[in-house]
Amino acid sequence: MAPEREALYAPDMVMEPAIQSLAVALSRKRSIVVLTGAGVSAESGIPTFRDALTGYWAKFDPQELATPEAFERNPEEVSRWYDERRMRCRDARPNPAHRALAQWEALQTARGGRFTLITQNVDRLHQAAGNRTIVELHGSLWVWRCTRCSREVEERGPAFTEFPPRCIDCGGPRRPGVVWFGEFLAPTVIRDAHAALADCDLFVSIGTSAVVHPAASFLAEARANGAYTLEINLDATPASATVDQALFGKAGEILPRLVGAIEAAGA
Ligand code: BV8
Ligand code: ZN
């Protein structure tokens, strides 16, 4: 753990003074990059990616299901899993963590600063909360792509009635428009992420276990570019030992307080 940093846990008597002093420094940052993971959507009722799968899915490892091989082997089962997750997201609304990040971007932009939200999440709750500059690393659960003619449709309706769902143009099987393990991220997304990291003086990792690449390498990249690094997460992760500051607790509780303090500090 970097000597100058300290791990701060949720109890208010410790966290509050830290948030206040941190906020003054963060209010002066010129270019901010935030990386989010499934932990930011947890308080919207969406299980995180590595939460133990329940019910029928308990016997599966999500990492095994989120692959092109799994879809090849059993398109019905994989499309059913994704459609069940799409239904969970359909009932979900942005939580205070999402709203605080949208407020932070608006604040930073109003001050003439830069703010880029890089997300690993596929639920589009950051868009729903009002963030504008979003790099969607792993695609979206709402978009379904034909594996035969590549036609893409955004699906916001009720659960599919056939698995895999079929393409209305060519009848081909459709897959979720997400990036699976072993698949390459879109070149535009990689380009935008590295451009933001090259320029940032603050990097914040929120609600991610920091194990999936290339997202997991962004912290080191930002640090190498001289950025101050902060982690906000429920539990310690491989990133916790290298950030300048770690705040442990729920994103939906910490972020509104931090962004409120940043707003007050810069007023
Ligand atoms: C690629 C879409 C080129 C599908 C996902 C380098 C080293 C090692 C391995 C690799 C490497 N480069 C590439 C790899 C292979 C692989 C990889 O990273 N493997 C690792 C895991 C070993 N990467 C890839 O294949 C990527 N492609 O690089 O292409 C290539 C290919 C092969 C080989 C070399 C190069 C593609 C990766 C994308 C995979 N698709 N999602 C879907 O969603 O189903 S990733 C999946 O994991 C989700 O998107 C999820 O977002 C993401 C990361 O998980 P987290 O978001 O962090 O969620 P998790 O549950 O893990 O953690 C939640 C955290 O929140 C926890 O820490 C918890 O404590 C915290 N939390 C909970 N509640 C709260 C909270 N925090 C705050 N508040 C709360 N309330
Ligand atoms: Zn088609």
mmCIF file of C-alpha atoms and ligand atoms in Angstrom:
data_model
loop_
_atom_site.group_PDB
_atom_site.id
_atom_site.type_symbol
_atom_site.label_atom_id
_atom_site.label_comp_id
_atom_site.label_asym_id
_atom_site.label_seq_id
_atom_site.Cartn_x
_atom_site.Cartn_y
_atom_site.Cartn_z
ATOM 1 C CA MET A 1 0.000 0.000 0.000
ATOM 2 C CA ALA A 2 1.499 3.389 -0.993
ATOM 3 C CA PRO A 3 2.787 4.972 2.281
ATOM 4 C CA GLU A 4 1.071 8.324 1.793
ATOM 5 C CA ARG A 5 -2.322 6.735 1.338
ATOM 6 C CA GLU A 6 -4.627 5.368 3.968
ATOM 7 C CA ALA A 7 -7.555 3.026 3.603
ATOM 8 C CA LEU A 8 -10.663 4.730 4.960
ATOM 9 C CA TYR A 9 -13.713 2.752 5.913
ATOM 10 C CA ALA A 10 -17.289 3.806 5.970
ATOM 11 C CA PRO A 11 -17.690 5.010 9.600
ATOM 12 C CA ASP A 12 -18.573 8.696 9.314
ATOM 13 C CA MET A 13 -16.195 9.949 11.978
ATOM 14 C CA VAL A 14 -13.313 8.749 9.833
ATOM 15 C CA MET A 15 -14.707 9.206 6.334
ATOM 16 C CA GLU A 16 -16.266 12.663 6.625
ATOM 17 C CA PRO A 17 -13.102 14.689 7.339
ATOM 18 C CA ALA A 18 -11.308 12.750 4.621
ATOM 19 C CA ILE A 19 -14.050 13.532 2.101
ATOM 20 C CA GLN A 20 -13.921 17.219 2.999
ATOM 21 C CA SER A 21 -10.151 17.508 2.573
ATOM 22 C CA LEU A 22 -10.153 15.318 -0.555
ATOM 23 C CA ALA A 23 -12.916 17.443 -2.110
ATOM 24 C CA VAL A 24 -10.817 20.611 -2.044
ATOM 25 C CA ALA A 25 -8.061 18.922 -4.063
ATOM 26 C CA LEU A 26 -10.500 17.216 -6.452
ATOM 27 C CA SER A 27 -12.352 20.486 -7.121
ATOM 28 C CA ARG A 28 -9.165 21.830 -8.720
ATOM 29 C CA LYS A 29 -8.652 18.909 -11.142
ATOM 30 C CA ARG A 30 -8.657 19.842 -14.819
ATOM 31 C CA SER A 31 -9.397 16.504 -16.496
ATOM 32 C CA ILE A 32 -11.185 13.667 -14.688
ATOM 33 C CA VAL A 33 -11.564 10.032 -15.778
ATOM 34 C CA VAL A 34 -13.958 7.791 -13.843
ATOM 35 C CA LEU A 35 -13.980 4.001 -14.425
ATOM 36 C CA THR A 36 -17.091 2.201 -13.194
ATOM 37 C CA GLY A 37 -17.993 -1.446 -12.735
ATOM 38 C CA ALA A 38 -20.980 -3.490 -11.673
ATOM 39 C CA GLY A 39 -20.732 -2.243 -8.053
ATOM 40 C CA VAL A 40 -22.114 1.145 -9.150
ATOM 41 C CA SER A 41 -25.355 -0.553 -10.306
ATOM 42 C CA ALA A 42 -25.636 -2.833 -7.252
ATOM 43 C CA GLU A 43 -27.806 -0.279 -5.370
ATOM 44 C CA SER A 44 -30.181 -0.246 -8.353
ATOM 45 C CA GLY A 45 -30.901 -3.900 -7.587
ATOM 46 C CA ILE A 46 -28.701 -5.339 -10.350
ATOM 47 C CA PRO A 47 -26.516 -8.205 -9.044
ATOM 48 C CA THR A 48 -22.816 -7.503 -9.681
ATOM 49 C CA PHE A 49 -21.035 -9.554 -12.299
ATOM 50 C CA ARG A 50 -19.341 -11.788 -9.720
ATOM 51 C CA ASP A 51 -22.176 -11.946 -7.202
ATOM 52 C CA ALA A 52 -23.016 -15.593 -6.692
ATOM 53 C CA LEU A 53 -25.493 -16.525 -9.397
ATOM 54 C CA THR A 54 -28.735 -17.828 -7.936
ATOM 55 C CA GLY A 55 -31.507 -20.205 -8.907
ATOM 56 C CA TYR A 56 -31.059 -22.092 -12.156
ATOM 57 C CA TRP A 57 -27.807 -20.146 -12.823
ATOM 58 C CA ALA A 58 -26.170 -21.096 -9.465
ATOM 59 C CA LYS A 59 -24.309 -23.948 -11.173
ATOM 60 C CA PHE A 60 -22.687 -21.526 -13.662
ATOM 61 C CA ASP A 61 -19.642 -19.250 -13.525
ATOM 62 C CA PRO A 62 -20.557 -15.953 -15.261
ATOM 63 C CA GLN A 63 -17.114 -15.896 -16.783
ATOM 64 C CA GLU A 64 -17.949 -19.198 -18.515
ATOM 65 C CA LEU A 65 -21.327 -17.977 -19.774
ATOM 66 C CA ALA A 66 -19.986 -14.634 -21.080
ATOM 67 C CA THR A 67 -18.019 -16.205 -23.984
ATOM 68 C CA PRO A 68 -18.609 -16.800 -27.710
ATOM 69 C CA GLU A 69 -17.878 -20.501 -27.129
ATOM 70 C CA ALA A 70 -20.756 -20.752 -24.624
ATOM 71 C CA PHE A 71 -23.117 -19.122 -27.136
ATOM 72 C CA GLU A 72 -21.856 -21.438 -29.889
ATOM 73 C CA ARG A 73 -22.352 -24.457 -27.625
ATOM 74 C CA ASN A 74 -25.765 -23.467 -26.265
ATOM 75 C CA PRO A 75 -27.308 -20.310 -27.802
ATOM 76 C CA GLU A 76 -30.629 -20.990 -26.094
ATOM 77 C CA GLU A 77 -29.154 -21.058 -22.560
ATOM 78 C CA VAL A 78 -26.834 -18.067 -23.033
ATOM 79 C CA SER A 79 -29.511 -15.880 -24.673
ATOM 80 C CA ARG A 80 -31.928 -16.846 -21.888
ATOM 81 C CA TRP A 81 -29.373 -15.718 -19.230
ATOM 82 C CA TYR A 82 -28.853 -12.397 -20.963
ATOM 83 C CA ASP A 83 -32.565 -11.809 -21.407
ATOM 84 C CA GLU A 84 -33.156 -12.475 -17.699
ATOM 85 C CA ARG A 85 -30.438 -9.870 -16.930
ATOM 86 C CA ARG A 86 -32.089 -7.489 -19.431
ATOM 87 C CA MET A 87 -35.379 -7.897 -17.563
ATOM 88 C CA ARG A 88 -33.619 -7.086 -14.227
ATOM 89 C CA CYS A 89 -32.185 -3.962 -15.841
ATOM 90 C CA ARG A 90 -35.586 -3.041 -17.315
ATOM 91 C CA ASP A 91 -36.961 -2.640 -13.788
ATOM 92 C CA ALA A 92 -33.848 -0.804 -12.554
ATOM 93 C CA ARG A 93 -33.448 2.960 -12.146
ATOM 94 C CA PRO A 94 -30.293 5.065 -11.630
ATOM 95 C CA ASN A 95 -29.308 5.130 -7.940
ATOM 96 C CA PRO A 96 -27.616 7.990 -5.972
ATOM 97 C CA ALA A 97 -24.196 6.857 -7.247
ATOM 98 C CA HIS A 98 -25.280 7.268 -10.892
ATOM 99 C CA ARG A 99 -26.897 10.614 -10.143
ATOM 100 C CA ALA A 100 -23.834 11.918 -8.289
ATOM 101 C CA LEU A 101 -21.623 11.036 -11.279
ATOM 102 C CA ALA A 102 -23.953 12.927 -13.633
ATOM 103 C CA GLN A 103 -23.865 15.915 -11.264
ATOM 104 C CA TRP A 104 -20.045 15.706 -11.128
ATOM 105 C CA GLU A 105 -19.759 15.776 -14.940
ATOM 106 C CA ALA A 106 -22.099 18.787 -15.121
ATOM 107 C CA LEU A 107 -20.091 20.582 -12.430
ATOM 108 C CA GLN A 108 -16.747 19.830 -14.072
ATOM 109 C CA THR A 109 -17.975 20.890 -17.515
ATOM 110 C CA ALA A 110 -19.497 24.120 -16.165
ATOM 111 C CA ARG A 111 -16.068 24.934 -14.729
ATOM 112 C CA GLY A 112 -14.432 24.398 -18.146
ATOM 113 C CA GLY A 113 -12.865 21.101 -17.086
ATOM 114 C CA ARG A 114 -13.027 17.674 -18.767
ATOM 115 C CA PHE A 115 -14.910 14.615 -17.479
ATOM 116 C CA THR A 116 -14.951 11.169 -19.112
ATOM 117 C CA LEU A 117 -16.941 8.244 -17.705
ATOM 118 C CA ILE A 118 -15.517 4.895 -18.830
ATOM 119 C CA THR A 119 -17.871 2.087 -17.888
ATOM 120 C CA GLN A 120 -17.618 -1.714 -17.937
ATOM 121 C CA ASN A 121 -21.346 -1.906 -17.293
ATOM 122 C CA VAL A 122 -23.807 -2.952 -19.963
ATOM 123 C CA ASP A 123 -27.010 -1.590 -18.337
ATOM 124 C CA ARG A 124 -26.875 2.025 -19.676
ATOM 125 C CA LEU A 125 -27.892 3.434 -16.275
ATOM 126 C CA HIS A 126 -25.189 6.120 -16.599
ATOM 127 C CA GLN A 127 -26.902 7.376 -19.760
ATOM 128 C CA ALA A 128 -30.260 7.276 -17.949
ATOM 129 C CA ALA A 129 -28.774 9.313 -15.066
ATOM 130 C CA GLY A 130 -27.608 12.027 -17.503
ATOM 131 C CA ASN A 131 -23.868 11.518 -18.007
ATOM 132 C CA ARG A 132 -22.870 12.709 -21.491
ATOM 133 C CA THR A 133 -19.247 11.696 -22.156
ATOM 134 C CA ILE A 134 -19.424 7.929 -21.746
ATOM 135 C CA VAL A 135 -17.060 5.258 -23.088
ATOM 136 C CA GLU A 136 -19.033 1.987 -23.037
ATOM 137 C CA LEU A 137 -16.208 -0.595 -22.943
ATOM 138 C CA HIS A 138 -18.234 -3.811 -22.979
ATOM 139 C CA GLY A 139 -21.251 -2.869 -25.099
ATOM 140 C CA SER A 140 -24.886 -2.984 -24.051
ATOM 141 C CA LEU A 141 -27.413 -5.558 -22.880
ATOM 142 C CA TRP A 142 -30.141 -3.599 -24.699
ATOM 143 C CA VAL A 143 -28.623 -4.080 -28.149
ATOM 144 C CA TRP A 144 -29.149 -7.486 -29.824
ATOM 145 C CA ARG A 145 -27.174 -8.344 -32.986
ATOM 146 C CA CYS A 146 -27.966 -10.910 -35.689
ATOM 147 C CA THR A 147 -25.106 -13.397 -35.959
ATOM 148 C CA ARG A 148 -25.935 -13.919 -39.654
ATOM 149 C CA CYS A 149 -26.528 -10.403 -41.144
ATOM 150 C CA SER A 150 -25.248 -8.278 -38.211
ATOM 151 C CA ARG A 151 -28.444 -6.216 -38.035
ATOM 152 C CA GLU A 152 -28.645 -4.577 -34.580
ATOM 153 C CA VAL A 153 -31.858 -3.746 -32.720
ATOM 154 C CA GLU A 154 -32.233 -1.971 -29.365
ATOM 155 C CA GLU A 155 -34.634 -4.160 -27.372
ATOM 156 C CA ARG A 156 -36.471 -2.389 -24.541
ATOM 157 C CA GLY A 157 -39.620 -4.549 -24.611
ATOM 158 C CA PRO A 158 -40.752 -7.566 -22.545
ATOM 159 C CA ALA A 159 -38.867 -10.867 -22.366
ATOM 160 C CA PHE A 160 -38.215 -12.666 -25.626
ATOM 161 C CA THR A 161 -40.501 -15.608 -26.381
ATOM 162 C CA GLU A 162 -37.951 -17.659 -28.274
ATOM 163 C CA PHE A 163 -34.293 -18.420 -27.435
ATOM 164 C CA PRO A 164 -32.154 -17.402 -29.137
ATOM 165 C CA PRO A 165 -34.359 -14.561 -30.479
ATOM 166 C CA ARG A 166 -34.452 -14.479 -34.286
ATOM 167 C CA CYS A 167 -33.560 -11.688 -36.716
ATOM 168 C CA ILE A 168 -36.637 -10.115 -38.378
ATOM 169 C CA ASP A 169 -34.660 -9.628 -41.607
ATOM 170 C CA CYS A 170 -32.990 -12.989 -42.168
ATOM 171 C CA GLY A 171 -34.220 -15.270 -39.364
ATOM 172 C CA GLY A 172 -30.671 -15.680 -38.039
ATOM 173 C CA PRO A 173 -30.012 -16.222 -34.303
ATOM 174 C CA ARG A 174 -29.385 -12.980 -32.402
ATOM 175 C CA ARG A 175 -26.834 -12.448 -29.559
ATOM 176 C CA PRO A 176 -26.539 -9.696 -26.971
ATOM 177 C CA GLY A 177 -24.462 -6.683 -28.141
ATOM 178 C CA VAL A 178 -21.884 -7.108 -25.372
ATOM 179 C CA VAL A 179 -18.142 -7.859 -25.562
ATOM 180 C CA TRP A 180 -17.514 -11.407 -24.331
ATOM 181 C CA PHE A 181 -14.305 -12.761 -22.793
ATOM 182 C CA GLY A 182 -11.871 -13.490 -25.591
ATOM 183 C CA GLU A 183 -13.488 -10.879 -27.860
ATOM 184 C CA PHE A 184 -11.805 -7.603 -28.805
ATOM 185 C CA LEU A 185 -13.219 -4.295 -27.620
ATOM 186 C CA ALA A 186 -14.317 -1.902 -30.383
ATOM 187 C CA PRO A 187 -11.286 0.060 -31.687
ATOM 188 C CA THR A 188 -13.143 3.382 -31.212
ATOM 189 C CA VAL A 189 -13.763 2.565 -27.562
ATOM 190 C CA ILE A 190 -10.093 1.696 -26.982
ATOM 191 C CA ARG A 191 -9.044 4.911 -28.768
ATOM 192 C CA ASP A 192 -11.393 7.095 -26.687
ATOM 193 C CA ALA A 193 -10.361 5.461 -23.405
ATOM 194 C CA HIS A 194 -6.626 5.955 -24.038
ATOM 195 C CA ALA A 195 -7.161 9.539 -25.211
ATOM 196 C CA ALA A 196 -8.945 10.358 -21.953
ATOM 197 C CA LEU A 197 -6.297 8.558 -19.858
ATOM 198 C CA ALA A 198 -3.466 10.391 -21.628
ATOM 199 C CA ASP A 199 -4.877 13.727 -20.548
ATOM 200 C CA CYS A 200 -6.267 13.094 -17.068
ATOM 201 C CA ASP A 201 -4.989 14.486 -13.748
ATOM 202 C CA LEU A 202 -7.565 12.539 -11.692
ATOM 203 C CA PHE A 203 -8.527 8.860 -12.132
ATOM 204 C CA VAL A 204 -11.318 7.358 -10.006
ATOM 205 C CA SER A 205 -12.082 3.600 -9.977
ATOM 206 C CA ILE A 206 -15.578 2.914 -8.614
ATOM 207 C CA GLY A 207 -17.413 -0.369 -7.965
ATOM 208 C CA THR A 208 -15.110 -2.687 -9.863
ATOM 209 C CA SER A 209 -13.099 -5.729 -8.793
ATOM 210 C CA ALA A 210 -10.312 -4.432 -11.072
ATOM 211 C CA VAL A 211 -9.526 -7.833 -12.621
ATOM 212 C CA VAL A 212 -10.935 -7.579 -16.161
ATOM 213 C CA HIS A 213 -8.598 -6.307 -18.868
ATOM 214 C CA PRO A 214 -8.054 -3.957 -20.561
ATOM 215 C CA ALA A 215 -10.075 -1.891 -18.004
ATOM 216 C CA ALA A 216 -7.948 -3.188 -15.120
ATOM 217 C CA SER A 217 -4.827 -1.671 -16.723
ATOM 218 C CA PHE A 218 -6.282 1.873 -16.915
ATOM 219 C CA LEU A 219 -5.288 2.769 -13.338
ATOM 220 C CA ALA A 220 -1.591 2.140 -14.011
ATOM 221 C CA GLU A 221 -1.861 4.060 -17.292
ATOM 222 C CA ALA A 222 -3.413 7.096 -15.579
ATOM 223 C CA ARG A 223 -0.815 6.956 -12.789
ATOM 224 C CA ALA A 224 2.000 6.804 -15.327
ATOM 225 C CA ASN A 225 0.539 9.984 -16.834
ATOM 226 C CA GLY A 226 0.773 11.693 -13.474
ATOM 227 C CA ALA A 227 -2.861 11.435 -12.393
ATOM 228 C CA TYR A 228 -3.939 11.366 -8.758
ATOM 229 C CA THR A 229 -5.751 8.041 -8.240
ATOM 230 C CA LEU A 230 -8.746 7.298 -6.024
ATOM 231 C CA GLU A 231 -10.738 4.070 -5.483
ATOM 232 C CA ILE A 232 -14.294 3.927 -4.112
ATOM 233 C CA ASN A 233 -15.354 0.323 -3.560
ATOM 234 C CA LEU A 234 -17.179 -1.888 -1.089
ATOM 235 C CA ASP A 235 -14.212 -4.259 -0.698
ATOM 236 C CA ALA A 236 -10.457 -4.134 -1.245
ATOM 237 C CA THR A 237 -9.319 -5.033 -4.761
ATOM 238 C CA PRO A 238 -5.946 -5.438 -6.551
ATOM 239 C CA ALA A 239 -6.178 -1.680 -7.230
ATOM 240 C CA SER A 240 -6.438 -0.800 -3.512
ATOM 241 C CA ALA A 241 -2.707 -1.309 -2.913
ATOM 242 C CA THR A 242 -1.663 1.176 -5.582
ATOM 243 C CA VAL A 243 -4.157 4.067 -5.483
ATOM 244 C CA ASP A 244 -3.283 7.320 -3.679
ATOM 245 C CA GLN A 245 -6.513 7.077 -1.669
ATOM 246 C CA ALA A 246 -9.121 4.335 -1.123
ATOM 247 C CA LEU A 247 -12.592 4.991 0.314
ATOM 248 C CA PHE A 248 -14.325 1.747 1.264
ATOM 249 C CA GLY A 249 -18.105 1.724 1.403
ATOM 250 C CA LYS A 250 -21.151 1.921 -0.831
ATOM 251 C CA ALA A 251 -20.821 4.125 -3.903
ATOM 252 C CA GLY A 252 -24.417 5.297 -3.421
ATOM 253 C CA GLU A 253 -23.465 6.658 0.033
ATOM 254 C CA ILE A 254 -19.952 8.002 -0.605
ATOM 255 C CA LEU A 255 -20.367 9.631 -4.021
ATOM 256 C CA PRO A 256 -23.232 12.031 -3.177
ATOM 257 C CA ARG A 257 -21.235 13.275 -0.163
ATOM 258 C CA LEU A 258 -18.013 13.589 -2.144
ATOM 259 C CA VAL A 259 -19.600 15.410 -5.095
ATOM 260 C CA GLY A 260 -21.529 17.683 -2.722
ATOM 261 C CA ALA A 261 -18.260 18.593 -0.988
ATOM 262 C CA ILE A 262 -16.549 19.188 -4.346
ATOM 263 C CA GLU A 263 -19.367 21.518 -5.362
ATOM 264 C CA ALA A 264 -19.079 23.426 -2.064
ATOM 265 C CA ALA A 265 -15.280 23.588 -2.299
ATOM 266 C CA GLY A 266 -15.365 25.135 -5.736
ATOM 267 C CA ALA A 267 -18.225 27.559 -5.119
HETATM 268 C C1 BV8 B 1 -9.752 -8.485 -24.788
HETATM 269 C C2 BV8 B 1 -19.742 -8.063 -20.889
HETATM 270 C C3 BV8 B 1 -8.149 -8.943 -26.500
HETATM 271 C C4 BV8 B 1 -20.510 -9.318 -20.807
HETATM 272 C C5 BV8 B 1 -17.586 -8.386 -19.760
HETATM 273 C C6 BV8 B 1 -4.489 -9.367 -19.691
HETATM 274 C C7 BV8 B 1 -4.260 -10.087 -18.529
HETATM 275 C C8 BV8 B 1 -5.117 -11.132 -18.164
HETATM 276 C C9 BV8 B 1 -6.216 -11.463 -18.954
HETATM 277 C C10 BV8 B 1 -6.451 -10.739 -20.096
HETATM 278 C C11 BV8 B 1 -5.586 -9.703 -20.467
HETATM 279 N N1 BV8 B 1 -6.069 -9.166 -21.628
HETATM 280 C C12 BV8 B 1 -7.175 -9.825 -22.007
HETATM 281 C C13 BV8 B 1 -7.433 -10.805 -21.093
HETATM 282 C C14 BV8 B 1 -8.548 -11.751 -21.171
HETATM 283 C C15 BV8 B 1 -9.844 -11.187 -20.546
HETATM 284 C C16 BV8 B 1 -9.641 -10.910 -19.076
HETATM 285 O O1 BV8 B 1 -9.522 -9.768 -18.663
HETATM 286 N N2 BV8 B 1 -9.611 -11.959 -18.278
HETATM 287 C C17 BV8 B 1 -9.389 -11.801 -16.858
HETATM 288 C C18 BV8 B 1 -10.697 -11.795 -16.108
HETATM 289 C C19 BV8 B 1 -8.515 -12.940 -16.402
HETATM 290 N N3 BV8 B 1 -10.263 -9.972 -21.219
HETATM 291 C C20 BV8 B 1 -10.948 -10.053 -22.374
HETATM 292 O O2 BV8 B 1 -11.181 -11.125 -22.921
HETATM 293 C C21 BV8 B 1 -11.383 -8.745 -23.016
HETATM 294 N N4 BV8 B 1 -10.999 -8.790 -24.398
HETATM 295 O O3 BV8 B 1 -8.929 -8.014 -24.046
HETATM 296 O O4 BV8 B 1 -9.511 -8.795 -26.131
HETATM 297 C C22 BV8 B 1 -7.598 -10.211 -25.902
HETATM 298 C C23 BV8 B 1 -8.373 -11.376 -25.825
HETATM 299 C C24 BV8 B 1 -7.817 -12.544 -25.243
HETATM 300 C C25 BV8 B 1 -6.510 -12.538 -24.731
HETATM 301 C C26 BV8 B 1 -5.775 -11.356 -24.792
HETATM 302 C C27 BV8 B 1 -6.300 -10.188 -25.380
HETATM 303 C C28 BV8 B 1 -12.901 -8.595 -22.943
HETATM 304 C C29 BV8 B 1 -13.322 -8.362 -21.510
HETATM 305 C C30 BV8 B 1 -14.830 -8.029 -21.471
HETATM 306 C C31 BV8 B 1 -15.608 -9.217 -20.945
HETATM 307 N N5 BV8 B 1 -17.024 -8.844 -20.834
HETATM 308 N N6 BV8 B 1 -18.869 -7.998 -19.729
HETATM 309 C C32 BV8 B 1 -21.434 -9.338 -19.606
HETATM 310 O O5 BV8 B 1 -21.569 -8.330 -18.874
HETATM 311 O O6 BV8 B 1 -22.012 -10.416 -19.398
HETATM 312 S S1 BV8 B 1 -16.669 -8.192 -18.371
HETATM 313 C C33 BV8 B 1 -17.607 -8.329 -16.974
HETATM 314 O O7 BV8 B 1 -16.691 -8.092 -15.907
HETATM 315 C C34 BV8 B 1 -18.677 -7.255 -16.799
HETATM 316 O O8 BV8 B 1 -18.758 -6.323 -17.857
HETATM 317 C C35 BV8 B 1 -18.191 -6.488 -15.571
HETATM 318 O O9 BV8 B 1 -18.503 -5.148 -15.641
HETATM 319 C C36 BV8 B 1 -16.731 -6.709 -15.705
HETATM 320 C C37 BV8 B 1 -15.866 -6.369 -14.569
HETATM 321 O O10 BV8 B 1 -16.491 -6.831 -13.422
HETATM 322 P P1 BV8 B 1 -16.883 -5.700 -12.362
HETATM 323 O O11 BV8 B 1 -17.658 -4.635 -13.047
HETATM 324 O O12 BV8 B 1 -15.653 -5.281 -11.663
HETATM 325 O O13 BV8 B 1 -17.885 -6.464 -11.442
HETATM 326 P P2 BV8 B 1 -17.506 -7.458 -10.259
HETATM 327 O O14 BV8 B 1 -18.748 -8.180 -9.883
HETATM 328 O O15 BV8 B 1 -16.289 -8.245 -10.621
HETATM 329 O O16 BV8 B 1 -17.051 -6.487 -9.065
HETATM 330 C C38 BV8 B 1 -17.971 -5.578 -8.498
HETATM 331 C C39 BV8 B 1 -17.215 -4.773 -7.450
HETATM 332 O O17 BV8 B 1 -18.125 -3.821 -6.901
HETATM 333 C C40 BV8 B 1 -16.716 -5.618 -6.286
HETATM 334 O O18 BV8 B 1 -15.355 -5.281 -6.034
HETATM 335 C C41 BV8 B 1 -17.595 -5.196 -5.100
HETATM 336 O O19 BV8 B 1 -16.865 -5.158 -3.884
HETATM 337 C C42 BV8 B 1 -18.011 -3.808 -5.501
HETATM 338 N N7 BV8 B 1 -19.321 -3.394 -4.999
HETATM 339 C C43 BV8 B 1 -20.439 -4.137 -4.821
HETATM 340 N N8 BV8 B 1 -21.451 -3.346 -4.387
HETATM 341 C C44 BV8 B 1 -20.962 -2.092 -4.293
HETATM 342 C C45 BV8 B 1 -19.602 -2.109 -4.676
HETATM 343 N N9 BV8 B 1 -18.827 -1.009 -4.681
HETATM 344 C C46 BV8 B 1 -19.409 0.154 -4.296
HETATM 345 N N10 BV8 B 1 -20.699 0.253 -3.933
HETATM 346 C C47 BV8 B 1 -21.499 -0.840 -3.903
HETATM 347 N N11 BV8 B 1 -22.782 -0.712 -3.503
HETATM 348 ZN ZN ZN B 2 -30.205 -11.147 -39.713
#
